[in-house]
Coordinates of C-alpha atoms in Angstrom, one line a residue:
X133 CA -44.2 -106.6 55.9
X134 CA -45.5 -104.2 58.5
X135 CA -49.3 -103.9 58.7
X136 CA -51.0 -100.7 57.7
X137 CA -50.9 -97.8 60.2
X138 CA -53.8 -98.2 62.6
X139 CA -55.4 -95.4 64.6
X140 CA -53.0 -94.4 67.4
X141 CA -53.5 -92.2 70.4
X142 CA -52.2 -88.7 70.0
X143 CA -50.1 -89.3 73.1
X144 CA -48.3 -92.2 71.4
X145 CA -46.1 -89.7 69.7
X146 CA -42.8 -88.0 70.7
X147 CA -41.3 -84.8 69.1
X148 CA -37.9 -84.3 67.5
X149 CA -37.0 -81.1 65.7
X150 CA -34.3 -78.7 64.6
X151 CA -35.9 -75.4 65.5
X152 CA -37.2 -74.9 62.0
X153 CA -39.4 -77.9 61.6
X154 CA -40.4 -81.0 63.6
X155 CA -41.3 -84.6 63.2
X156 CA -43.6 -86.9 65.3
X157 CA -42.3 -90.4 66.1
X158 CA -44.7 -93.1 67.2
X159 CA -43.9 -95.7 69.9
X160 CA -43.3 -98.3 67.3
X161 CA -40.5 -96.4 65.6
X162 CA -42.6 -94.8 62.8
X163 CA -42.2 -91.2 61.9
X164 CA -45.7 -90.4 60.8
X165 CA -45.5 -86.6 60.4
X166 CA -42.8 -84.3 59.0
X167 CA -43.2 -81.0 57.1
X168 CA -40.1 -79.9 55.1
X169 CA -38.3 -77.6 55.2
X170 CA -40.4 -75.4 57.5
X171 CA -43.2 -76.1 60.1
X172 CA -45.8 -74.8 57.6
X173 CA -44.4 -76.6 54.5
X174 CA -46.2 -79.4 52.9
X175 CA -45.7 -82.7 54.7
X176 CA -43.7 -85.6 53.2
X177 CA -44.8 -88.0 55.9
X178 CA -48.6 -87.7 56.6
X179 CA -49.5 -91.1 58.0
X180 CA -50.6 -89.2 61.1
X181 CA -53.6 -88.1 59.2
X182 CA -54.2 -91.2 57.2
X183 CA -52.4 -94.5 56.6
X184 CA -48.9 -95.7 55.6
X185 CA -49.7 -95.0 52.0
X186 CA -49.7 -91.2 52.9
X187 CA -46.0 -91.4 53.9
X188 CA -44.0 -92.6 56.9
X189 CA -40.6 -93.8 57.9
X190 CA -40.5 -96.8 60.2
X191 CA -37.6 -98.6 61.8
X192 CA -38.5 -101.5 64.1
X193 CA -37.6 -105.1 64.9
X194 CA -39.0 -107.5 62.3
X195 CA -40.1 -110.0 65.0
X196 CA -42.7 -109.7 67.8
X197 CA -41.7 -107.5 70.7
X198 CA -41.6 -108.6 74.3
X199 CA -41.0 -105.1 75.7
X200 CA -40.8 -101.5 74.5
X201 CA -40.0 -98.2 76.3
X202 CA -38.7 -94.8 75.3
X203 CA -37.3 -91.6 76.9
X204 CA -35.5 -88.4 75.9
X205 CA -31.8 -88.5 76.6
X206 CA -31.4 -86.2 79.6
X207 CA -32.6 -82.7 79.0
X208 CA -32.4 -82.9 75.2
X209 CA -34.6 -83.5 72.2
X210 CA -32.8 -86.8 71.4
X211 CA -35.3 -89.6 71.6
X212 CA -34.3 -93.1 72.6
X213 CA -36.7 -96.0 72.0
X214 CA -35.8 -99.4 73.5
X215 CA -37.1 -102.5 71.7
X216 CA -36.8 -106.0 73.1
X217 CA -37.5 -109.4 71.4
X218 CA -36.8 -113.0 72.3
X219 CA -33.5 -112.7 70.4
X220 CA -32.2 -109.5 72.0
X221 CA -32.6 -105.8 72.5
X222 CA -31.8 -102.6 70.4
X223 CA -32.1 -98.9 70.9
X224 CA -33.4 -96.6 68.2
X225 CA -31.9 -93.1 68.6
X226 CA -33.8 -90.3 66.7
X227 CA -32.9 -86.7 66.5
X228 CA -32.6 -83.7 64.1
X229 CA -29.3 -81.8 64.1
X230 CA -29.6 -78.0 64.6
X231 CA -29.0 -76.5 61.1
X232 CA -27.0 -73.5 62.3
X233 CA -25.5 -72.0 59.1
X234 CA -26.4 -75.0 57.0
X235 CA -29.6 -74.9 55.0
X236 CA -30.0 -78.6 55.0
X237 CA -32.5 -80.2 57.3
X238 CA -31.7 -83.8 58.4
X239 CA -33.2 -86.6 60.5
X240 CA -30.7 -89.0 62.0
X241 CA -31.9 -92.5 63.1
X242 CA -29.4 -94.8 64.7
X243 CA -30.0 -98.4 65.6
X244 CA -27.7 -99.6 68.4
X245 CA -27.4 -103.2 69.4
X246 CA -27.8 -103.7 73.2
X247 CA -28.1 -107.4 73.6
X248 CA -28.1 -110.5 71.4
X249 CA -28.8 -110.1 67.7
X250 CA -32.1 -108.5 66.5
X251 CA -33.5 -108.7 63.0
X252 CA -34.7 -105.3 61.9
X253 CA -36.8 -103.8 59.1
X254 CA -36.8 -100.3 57.7
X255 CA -39.6 -98.9 55.5
X256 CA -39.7 -95.4 54.1
X257 CA -42.6 -94.2 51.9
X258 CA -42.0 -90.7 50.6
X259 CA -45.3 -88.9 49.8
X260 CA -44.9 -85.2 49.2
X261 CA -47.7 -82.6 49.4
X262 CA -49.4 -84.1 52.4
X263 CA -49.5 -87.7 51.1
X264 CA -50.7 -86.8 47.6
X265 CA -47.6 -87.2 45.4
X266 CA -45.5 -90.3 45.0
X267 CA -41.9 -89.1 44.1
X268 CA -39.4 -90.4 41.6
X269 CA -36.8 -92.5 43.5
X270 CA -33.4 -93.2 42.1
X271 CA -29.9 -94.1 43.1
X272 CA -27.2 -91.5 42.7
X273 CA -23.5 -91.2 43.2
X274 CA -22.1 -92.4 46.5
X275 CA -24.8 -95.0 47.0
X276 CA -27.4 -92.4 48.0
X277 CA -31.1 -92.8 47.4
X278 CA -32.9 -89.7 46.1
X279 CA -36.6 -89.0 46.1
X280 CA -37.7 -86.1 43.9
X281 CA -41.1 -84.5 43.4
X282 CA -41.6 -80.9 42.2
X283 CA -39.5 -78.5 44.2
X284 CA -38.6 -81.1 46.9
X285 CA -36.0 -83.8 47.2
X286 CA -35.1 -86.2 50.0
X287 CA -31.7 -88.0 50.2
X288 CA -31.3 -91.2 52.2
X289 CA -27.9 -92.4 53.3
X290 CA -27.2 -95.7 55.1
X291 CA -24.7 -98.6 54.9
X292 CA -27.7 -100.9 54.7
X293 CA -28.8 -102.1 51.2
X294 CA -32.3 -101.0 50.2
X295 CA -34.8 -102.1 47.6
X296 CA -38.2 -101.1 46.4
X297 CA -41.5 -102.7 47.3
X298 CA -44.9 -101.2 46.3
X299 CA -43.6 -97.6 46.0
X300 CA -41.8 -98.0 49.3
X301 CA -38.1 -98.2 50.1
X302 CA -37.3 -101.2 52.2
X303 CA -34.2 -102.6 54.1
X304 CA -33.8 -105.8 56.1
X305 CA -30.8 -106.1 58.4
X306 CA -29.7 -107.4 61.8
X307 CA -27.9 -105.6 64.7
X308 CA -25.7 -107.3 67.2
X309 CA -24.6 -106.1 70.6
X310 CA -22.3 -103.1 70.3
X311 CA -23.1 -102.5 66.6
X312 CA -24.4 -99.1 65.4
X313 CA -26.3 -98.8 62.1
X314 CA -27.1 -95.2 61.1
X315 CA -29.7 -93.8 58.7
X316 CA -29.6 -90.1 57.6
X317 CA -32.5 -88.5 55.7
X318 CA -31.8 -85.0 54.3
X319 CA -34.0 -82.4 52.6
X320 CA -32.9 -80.2 49.8
X321 CA -34.5 -78.2 47.0
X322 CA -34.7 -80.5 43.9
X323 CA -32.9 -78.1 41.6
X324 CA -29.8 -78.1 43.8
X325 CA -27.1 -80.8 43.8
X326 CA -27.3 -83.3 46.6
X327 CA -26.2 -81.9 50.0
X328 CA -23.3 -82.9 52.1
X329 CA -24.7 -85.4 54.6
X330 CA -23.7 -85.1 58.2
X331 CA -21.5 -87.5 60.1
X332 CA -24.1 -89.3 62.3
X333 CA -21.9 -89.8 65.4
X334 CA -20.6 -86.2 65.2
X335 CA -24.1 -84.9 64.7
X336 CA -25.3 -86.8 67.8
X337 CA -22.6 -85.4 70.0
X338 CA -23.2 -81.8 68.8
X339 CA -27.0 -82.1 69.1
X340 CA -26.7 -83.5 72.7
X341 CA -24.3 -80.7 73.6
X342 CA -26.6 -78.0 72.1
X343 CA -29.7 -79.1 74.0
X344 CA -27.8 -79.8 77.3
X345 CA -26.3 -76.3 77.2
X346 CA -29.6 -74.7 76.4
X347 CA -31.6 -76.5 79.0
X348 CA -28.9 -76.0 81.5
X349 CA -29.6 -72.3 81.5
X350 CA -33.0 -72.7 83.0
X351 CA -33.5 -70.7 86.2
X352 CA -36.3 -72.8 87.6
X353 CA -35.2 -75.0 90.5
X354 CA -38.5 -75.9 92.1
X355 CA -40.2 -79.3 92.8
X356 CA -41.4 -79.7 89.2
X357 CA -38.0 -79.1 87.5
X358 CA -38.3 -82.0 85.1
X359 CA -41.8 -80.9 83.9
X360 CA -40.8 -77.3 83.5
X361 CA -37.6 -78.1 81.7
X362 CA -39.3 -80.5 79.3
X363 CA -41.9 -77.9 78.6
X364 CA -39.3 -75.3 77.9
X365 CA -37.4 -77.7 75.5
X366 CA -40.7 -78.3 73.7
X367 CA -41.3 -74.6 73.3
X368 CA -37.8 -74.1 72.0
X369 CA -38.4 -76.9 69.5
X370 CA -41.5 -75.1 68.3
X371 CA -39.5 -71.9 67.7
X372 CA -38.7 -71.0 64.1
X373 CA -35.1 -70.0 64.6
X374 CA -34.6 -67.7 61.6
X375 CA -37.4 -65.3 62.7
X376 CA -38.1 -66.1 66.4
X377 CA -41.7 -66.9 65.8
X378 CA -43.2 -69.8 67.8
X379 CA -45.8 -72.0 66.3
X380 CA -48.8 -73.0 68.4
X381 CA -48.2 -76.7 67.4
X382 CA -46.3 -78.5 64.7
X383 CA -49.4 -80.3 63.4
X384 CA -52.7 -79.7 61.7
X385 CA -56.1 -81.2 62.1
X386 CA -55.6 -83.4 65.1
X387 CA -59.2 -83.4 66.4
X388 CA -60.4 -81.6 69.5
X389 CA -63.4 -84.0 69.3
X390 CA -62.7 -87.4 67.8
X391 CA -64.7 -88.0 64.6
X392 CA -65.9 -84.3 64.5
X393 CA -65.0 -81.3 62.4
X394 CA -63.1 -79.4 65.1
X395 CA -59.9 -79.8 63.3
X396 CA -57.6 -76.8 62.7
X397 CA -54.1 -76.0 61.4
X398 CA -51.9 -74.7 64.3
X399 CA -48.6 -74.3 62.5
X400 CA -48.9 -70.5 62.9
X401 CA -48.1 -67.9 65.5
X402 CA -50.9 -66.4 67.6
X403 CA -50.6 -62.9 69.0
X404 CA -52.6 -63.9 72.1
X405 CA -49.8 -66.2 73.1
X406 CA -47.4 -63.2 73.3
X407 CA -47.5 -62.4 77.0
X408 CA -47.5 -66.1 78.1
X409 CA -44.5 -66.6 75.8
X410 CA -42.6 -63.7 77.2
X411 CA -43.2 -64.4 80.8
X412 CA -42.4 -68.1 80.5
X413 CA -39.1 -67.4 78.7
X414 CA -38.1 -64.5 80.8
X415 CA -38.9 -66.1 84.1
X416 CA -36.9 -69.2 83.1
X417 CA -33.9 -67.1 82.1
X418 CA -34.1 -67.2 78.3
X419 CA -33.8 -63.5 77.5
X420 CA -32.5 -64.0 74.0
X421 CA -35.5 -66.1 73.0
X422 CA -37.8 -63.6 74.5
X423 CA -36.2 -60.7 72.6
X424 CA -36.4 -62.7 69.4
X425 CA -40.1 -63.3 70.0
X426 CA -40.6 -59.6 70.5
X427 CA -38.8 -58.8 67.3
X428 CA -41.0 -61.2 65.4
X429 CA -44.1 -59.7 67.1
X430 CA -43.1 -56.1 66.1
X431 CA -42.3 -57.1 62.5
X432 CA -45.6 -59.1 62.1
X433 CA -47.9 -56.4 63.3
X434 CA -46.0 -53.5 61.6
X435 CA -48.1 -51.4 59.3
X436 CA -51.6 -50.0 59.6
X437 CA -53.2 -50.9 62.9
X438 CA -56.5 -51.6 61.2
X439 CA -54.9 -54.6 59.5
X440 CA -53.7 -56.3 62.7
X441 CA -54.8 -59.9 62.7
X442 CA -55.0 -62.7 65.3
X443 CA -52.3 -65.0 63.7
X444 CA -49.5 -64.8 61.3
X445 CA -47.1 -67.2 59.5
X446 CA -43.8 -68.0 61.1
X447 CA -42.1 -65.5 58.9
X448 CA -44.8 -62.9 59.7
X449 CA -46.9 -63.8 56.6
X450 CA -50.4 -62.3 56.6
X451 CA -52.3 -64.6 54.3
X452 CA -53.0 -68.1 55.6
X453 CA -56.0 -69.1 53.5
X454 CA -57.8 -72.3 54.7
X455 CA -58.0 -75.3 52.4
X456 CA -59.4 -78.7 52.9
X457 CA -57.4 -81.8 51.8
X458 CA -60.0 -84.3 50.6
X459 CA -57.6 -87.1 50.0
X460 CA -56.6 -87.5 53.6
X461 CA -59.1 -89.4 55.9
X462 CA -58.0 -87.6 59.0
X463 CA -56.8 -88.8 62.4
X464 CA -59.2 -91.5 63.5
X465 CA -61.5 -90.5 60.7
X466 CA -61.8 -86.9 61.9
X467 CA -62.4 -84.8 58.8
X468 CA -61.9 -82.4 57.2
X469 CA -58.2 -82.1 57.2
X470 CA -57.3 -78.4 56.9
X471 CA -54.2 -76.5 56.0
X472 CA -54.2 -72.8 56.6
X473 CA -56.4 -71.1 59.1
X474 CA -59.2 -68.8 58.2
X475 CA -59.3 -67.2 61.6
X476 CA -56.5 -64.9 60.4
X477 CA -59.2 -62.7 58.8
X478 CA -61.4 -62.5 61.9
X479 CA -61.8 -59.5 64.1
X480 CA -60.5 -60.6 67.5
X481 CA -60.2 -57.4 69.6
X482 CA -58.4 -59.2 72.4
X483 CA -55.1 -59.3 70.4
X484 CA -54.6 -55.5 71.0
X485 CA -54.4 -56.2 74.7
X486 CA -52.1 -59.2 74.1
X487 CA -49.7 -57.1 72.1
X488 CA -49.8 -54.2 74.6
X489 CA -49.4 -56.5 77.6
X490 CA -46.4 -58.2 75.9
X491 CA -44.6 -55.0 75.0
X492 CA -45.3 -53.6 78.5
X493 CA -43.8 -56.8 80.1
X494 CA -40.8 -56.6 77.7
X495 CA -40.2 -53.0 78.8
X496 CA -40.6 -53.8 82.5
X497 CA -38.0 -56.5 82.2
X498 CA -35.6 -54.3 80.3
X499 CA -35.7 -56.2 77.0
X500 CA -34.1 -54.5 74.0
X501 CA -37.0 -53.4 71.9
X502 CA -37.0 -51.8 68.4
X503 CA -37.2 -48.0 68.5
X504 CA -40.5 -48.2 66.5
X505 CA -42.2 -50.0 69.5
X506 CA -43.5 -46.8 71.1
X507 CA -45.0 -45.5 67.9
X508 CA -46.6 -48.9 67.1
X509 CA -48.2 -49.0 70.6
X510 CA -49.8 -45.5 70.0
X511 CA -51.1 -46.6 66.6
X512 CA -52.6 -49.7 68.1
X513 CA -54.3 -47.8 70.9
X514 CA -55.6 -45.2 68.5
X515 CA -57.3 -47.9 66.4
X516 CA -58.5 -49.8 69.5
X517 CA -60.4 -46.6 70.6
X518 CA -62.6 -47.1 67.5
X519 CA -63.2 -50.9 67.6
X520 CA -63.3 -51.9 71.3
X521 CA -67.1 -51.3 71.4
X522 CA -67.7 -53.6 68.4
X523 CA -68.6 -57.3 68.7
X524 CA -66.0 -59.8 67.5
X525 CA -65.2 -63.5 67.1
X526 CA -63.3 -63.6 70.4
X527 CA -60.5 -65.7 71.9
X528 CA -62.1 -69.0 70.8
X529 CA -62.5 -67.8 67.2
X530 CA -66.1 -68.8 66.9
X531 CA -67.7 -69.3 63.5
X532 CA -71.2 -68.4 64.4
X533 CA -71.1 -64.6 64.3
X534 CA -69.7 -61.8 66.4
X535 CA -70.6 -61.1 70.0
X536 CA -69.6 -58.8 72.8
X537 CA -67.2 -61.2 74.4
X538 CA -66.2 -60.4 78.0
X539 CA -62.7 -61.6 77.4
X540 CA -62.3 -59.3 74.4
X541 CA -63.5 -56.3 76.6
X542 CA -61.1 -57.5 79.3
X543 CA -58.1 -57.4 76.9
X544 CA -59.2 -54.0 75.7
X545 CA -59.0 -52.9 79.3
X546 CA -55.6 -54.5 79.5
X547 CA -54.4 -52.5 76.5
X548 CA -55.3 -49.1 78.0
X549 CA -54.2 -50.1 81.5
X550 CA -50.7 -51.1 80.3
X551 CA -50.6 -47.9 78.2
X552 CA -51.3 -45.8 81.3
X553 CA -48.7 -47.7 83.4
X554 CA -46.2 -47.3 80.5
X555 CA -46.7 -43.6 80.5
X556 CA -46.4 -43.3 84.3
X557 CA -43.5 -45.6 84.8
X558 CA -41.6 -45.9 81.5
X559 CA -42.1 -42.5 79.8
X560 CA -44.3 -43.7 76.9
X561 CA -45.6 -40.5 75.3
X562 CA -49.3 -40.3 74.6
X563 CA -52.7 -38.9 75.7
X564 CA -52.6 -40.6 79.1
X565 CA -55.7 -38.8 80.4
X566 CA -57.8 -40.2 77.5
X567 CA -56.3 -43.7 77.9
X568 CA -57.1 -43.6 81.6
X569 CA -60.7 -42.5 81.0
X570 CA -61.1 -45.3 78.4
X571 CA -59.6 -47.8 80.9
X572 CA -62.1 -46.8 83.5
X573 CA -65.0 -46.8 81.1
X574 CA -64.3 -50.3 79.9
X575 CA -63.8 -51.5 83.5
X576 CA -67.2 -50.1 84.5
X577 CA -68.9 -51.6 81.4
X578 CA -67.5 -55.1 82.1
X579 CA -68.7 -54.9 85.7
X580 CA -72.2 -53.8 84.6
X581 CA -72.7 -56.0 81.5
X582 CA -70.4 -58.9 82.0
X583 CA -71.4 -60.1 85.5
X584 CA -74.5 -62.2 86.0
X585 CA -75.6 -61.7 89.5
X586 CA -78.0 -64.7 89.3
X587 CA -75.1 -67.1 88.7
X588 CA -72.6 -65.0 90.7
X589 CA -70.2 -65.1 87.8
X590 CA -68.7 -63.2 84.9
X591 CA -70.1 -64.8 81.7
X592 CA -69.0 -65.4 78.1
X593 CA -70.6 -62.4 76.5
X594 CA -72.9 -59.5 77.3
X595 CA -76.5 -60.6 78.0
X596 CA -75.5 -64.3 78.0
X597 CA -75.9 -67.0 80.7
X598 CA -73.0 -69.1 79.2
X599 CA -70.0 -69.5 81.4
X600 CA -66.5 -69.2 79.9
X601 CA -63.2 -70.2 81.5
X602 CA -61.4 -67.3 79.8
X603 CA -62.7 -64.9 82.5
X604 CA -60.3 -66.7 84.9
X605 CA -57.7 -64.4 83.5
X606 CA -59.3 -61.4 85.2
X607 CA -57.3 -61.7 88.5
X608 CA -54.2 -63.0 86.6
X609 CA -54.2 -59.8 84.5
X610 CA -55.0 -57.5 87.4
X611 CA -58.6 -56.5 86.4
X612 CA -59.8 -57.2 89.9
X613 CA -58.1 -58.5 93.0
X614 CA -58.2 -62.3 93.4
X615 CA -60.1 -62.0 96.7
X616 CA -62.8 -59.8 95.2
X617 CA -66.1 -61.5 96.0
X618 CA -67.1 -61.5 92.3
X619 CA -63.8 -63.2 91.3
X620 CA -64.1 -65.8 94.1
X621 CA -67.7 -66.5 93.2
X622 CA -66.8 -66.7 89.4
X623 CA -64.0 -69.1 90.1
X624 CA -66.2 -71.4 92.2
X625 CA -69.0 -71.3 89.7
X626 CA -66.8 -72.1 86.7
X627 CA -65.1 -74.8 88.7
X628 CA -68.5 -76.4 89.5
X629 CA -70.2 -76.0 86.1
X630 CA -67.4 -76.4 83.6
X631 CA -65.4 -79.1 85.4
X632 CA -65.4 -82.7 84.4
X633 CA -63.2 -85.1 86.4
X634 CA -61.4 -82.0 87.7
X635 CA -60.6 -80.5 84.3
X636 CA -62.1 -77.4 82.7
X637 CA -63.8 -77.1 79.4
X638 CA -63.5 -73.7 77.7
X639 CA -67.3 -73.4 77.8
X640 CA -70.4 -75.6 77.4
X641 CA -70.5 -76.3 73.7
X642 CA -74.1 -77.5 74.1
X643 CA -75.2 -74.1 75.3
X644 CA -72.9 -71.7 73.5
X645 CA -73.3 -71.0 69.8
X646 CA -69.9 -71.3 68.1
X647 CA -70.9 -72.5 64.7
X648 CA -69.5 -76.0 65.2
X649 CA -70.9 -79.4 66.4
X650 CA -71.2 -79.7 70.2
X651 CA -68.7 -81.4 72.5
X652 CA -65.0 -81.2 72.8
X653 CA -62.3 -82.1 75.4
X654 CA -61.1 -80.2 78.4
X655 CA -58.9 -77.3 77.5
X656 CA -55.7 -77.8 79.4
X657 CA -54.6 -74.1 79.6
X658 CA -57.9 -73.3 81.3
X659 CA -57.2 -75.9 84.0
X660 CA -53.8 -74.3 84.6
X661 CA -55.6 -70.9 84.9
X662 CA -57.9 -72.4 87.5
X663 CA -54.8 -73.5 89.5
X664 CA -53.4 -70.0 89.2
X665 CA -56.7 -68.6 90.7
X666 CA -56.5 -71.1 93.5
X667 CA -53.0 -70.0 94.3
X668 CA -54.0 -66.4 94.4
X669 CA -57.0 -67.1 96.6
X670 CA -55.0 -69.0 99.1
X671 CA -56.2 -72.4 98.1
X672 CA -52.7 -73.7 97.5
X673 CA -53.4 -77.3 98.6
X674 CA -56.2 -77.6 96.0
X675 CA -54.0 -75.9 93.4
X676 CA -51.2 -78.3 94.0
X677 CA -53.6 -81.3 93.7
X678 CA -55.0 -79.9 90.4
X679 CA -51.5 -79.2 89.1
X680 CA -50.2 -82.7 89.9
X681 CA -53.3 -84.1 88.1
X682 CA -52.5 -82.0 85.0
X683 CA -48.9 -83.2 85.1
X684 CA -50.2 -86.8 85.2
X685 CA -51.9 -86.2 81.8
X686 CA -48.6 -85.7 80.0
X687 CA -47.6 -88.7 77.9
X688 CA -44.6 -90.9 78.7
X689 CA -42.1 -88.3 77.4
X690 CA -43.7 -85.3 79.1
X691 CA -45.7 -83.8 76.2
X692 CA -49.2 -82.2 76.3
X693 CA -51.8 -81.6 73.5
X694 CA -54.2 -78.8 73.5
X695 CA -57.1 -80.7 75.1
X696 CA -57.8 -83.9 77.0
X697 CA -60.8 -86.2 76.3
X698 CA -61.9 -87.3 79.7
X699 CA -64.2 -90.0 78.4
X700 CA -61.5 -91.6 76.3
X701 CA -58.8 -90.7 78.8
X702 CA -56.7 -89.5 75.9
X703 CA -55.0 -86.3 74.7
X704 CA -56.9 -84.4 72.0
X705 CA -56.2 -81.5 69.6
X706 CA -52.9 -80.5 68.0
X707 CA -49.8 -81.8 69.6
X708 CA -47.6 -80.9 71.3
X709 CA -49.3 -77.6 72.1
X710 CA -47.2 -74.6 73.1
X711 CA -50.1 -72.9 74.9
X712 CA -50.5 -75.9 77.3
X713 CA -46.8 -76.0 78.0
X714 CA -46.6 -72.2 78.6
X715 CA -49.4 -72.5 81.1
X716 CA -47.6 -75.3 82.9
X717 CA -44.4 -73.3 83.1
X718 CA -46.3 -70.2 84.4
X719 CA -48.2 -72.1 87.1
X720 CA -45.0 -73.7 88.3
X721 CA -43.5 -70.3 88.7
X722 CA -46.6 -69.0 90.4
X723 CA -46.2 -71.7 93.1
X724 CA -42.6 -70.7 93.5
X725 CA -43.6 -67.0 93.8
X726 CA -40.9 -66.1 91.3
X727 CA -42.1 -63.4 89.0
X728 CA -45.0 -65.5 87.7
X729 CA -47.7 -63.7 85.8
X730 CA -50.3 -64.3 88.5
X731 CA -48.1 -63.1 91.3
X732 CA -47.2 -59.9 89.5
X733 CA -50.8 -59.2 88.6
X734 CA -51.7 -59.8 92.2
X735 CA -49.2 -57.3 93.5
X736 CA -50.3 -54.8 90.9
X737 CA -54.0 -55.2 91.6
X738 CA -53.4 -54.8 95.3
X739 CA -51.4 -51.6 94.8
X740 CA -54.2 -50.3 92.5
X741 CA -56.8 -51.1 95.2
X742 CA -54.8 -49.2 97.8
X743 CA -54.2 -46.2 95.6
X744 CA -57.6 -46.1 94.1
X745 CA -56.3 -46.2 90.5

């Protein structure tokens, strides 16, 4: 029997998904995380945050391995893991067919004999509700195995005989060269009859065709095509197809600091990702996906502007109450394990700028927006007029009380700046003179209160000495030209003070009060923003070196988490992280000079400097 799940590295996992949910597959062939039927549903495999008793599905050789490797099949989300033993070699093919019009979600696992004959073992431990509930497992018509608990059921189909051991379904079999042994696991509501199970070989061909066609539409053709394409596939996999919402990550509670309490649920959609999402998708040629994201955005924030919140559910749900699961020990003992995210109720003023910037970009690129978009923008701006002067919890969602965060003021400036431009260029109706005056007032206030002359840098909040990498967005968003002495000095100061082994922390957790224990990893998106600043300031050689370093941090199948623990030399935080991959895509386009966010902002800021606006 396999030993209990030990603590793995976050980077040991690969992603498979069907654009409605996703699973994480470890290098040893164990699926340790799967939420069914949606990204934010309860998990039926939760070994990622505990042990094998919390649910997993492992297929692997029964004897000691001599070699192991894995890769994605071309530009698809089909994972192939190669196992070699003294007796021979097999390939384990893992994928999830796209549901299309079918409501059934399935995982297909196919063991293919490559050489010799290899003894294999399969173990599946169903544990619904995040590892808490052991289901009732029975055999049903057609030789299927059905696990039922409450509203959920899982159906396992395979030609291999199975039996039970300690509340786990087990199979032992062997595979010879040229043989193919399939396993299909399907989810269905427990009150419905068993679903029709897919044909594994047909599903494999259709899934490969789907992803190959989708990735083949990518417009990027630069020196980092593999990295950009893999990032785009990852983002597509994190998209909830029915609504167009994109989750920040498919996981919860993977630690930003190992053994600490910085563990959050990222299976939601954040408004501040909006512009990065749009530009990445549009630049790469995925207009339909960009329009779907805009549609989700407009539906999510519809209603009273005073009720706008930083994050929403994948269907646009407002309430995402935070709960701790005390029966799960957490990844590497990092507790608590949380589901839901209490930050939804925070005041984060920057989200107004994120929404306005995204809708402005959508209009500039000619996306088809709902007719209510203009009215929504005016309502958001009207409410922002009354709240931009207030302190808030900011981009990093601190739990230590509100402050006048410079980034929040920056995004308030962005909101009114984009409104003015939309009036002047795209015919948005509104009080443009008042918006222009507010834009100028906020700009002047940030310059006066947000810049610390002693350090030569913009800081985290008014009156603070704490540095914050989020201000690197100033030239990217067009607040000041990238060659402005204050921007150049800020970039150098942040690079010097917040850098560790060439990677940036968000801020110094030992100096800043965020309501949490000190210490965390380097925040990867911030390091990409630093590369963007270097590009804009003509430091392209340094930017290229940093970018290549960031690419080297990806795991063996090209995935990035939210953060990187320099001391452990390991990925940290929820995984894979959409924000990190968006930042990678955008920086690659910035190098290419093709409609990247930084390049556009540079051109706009230069025009503003010439015209005095």
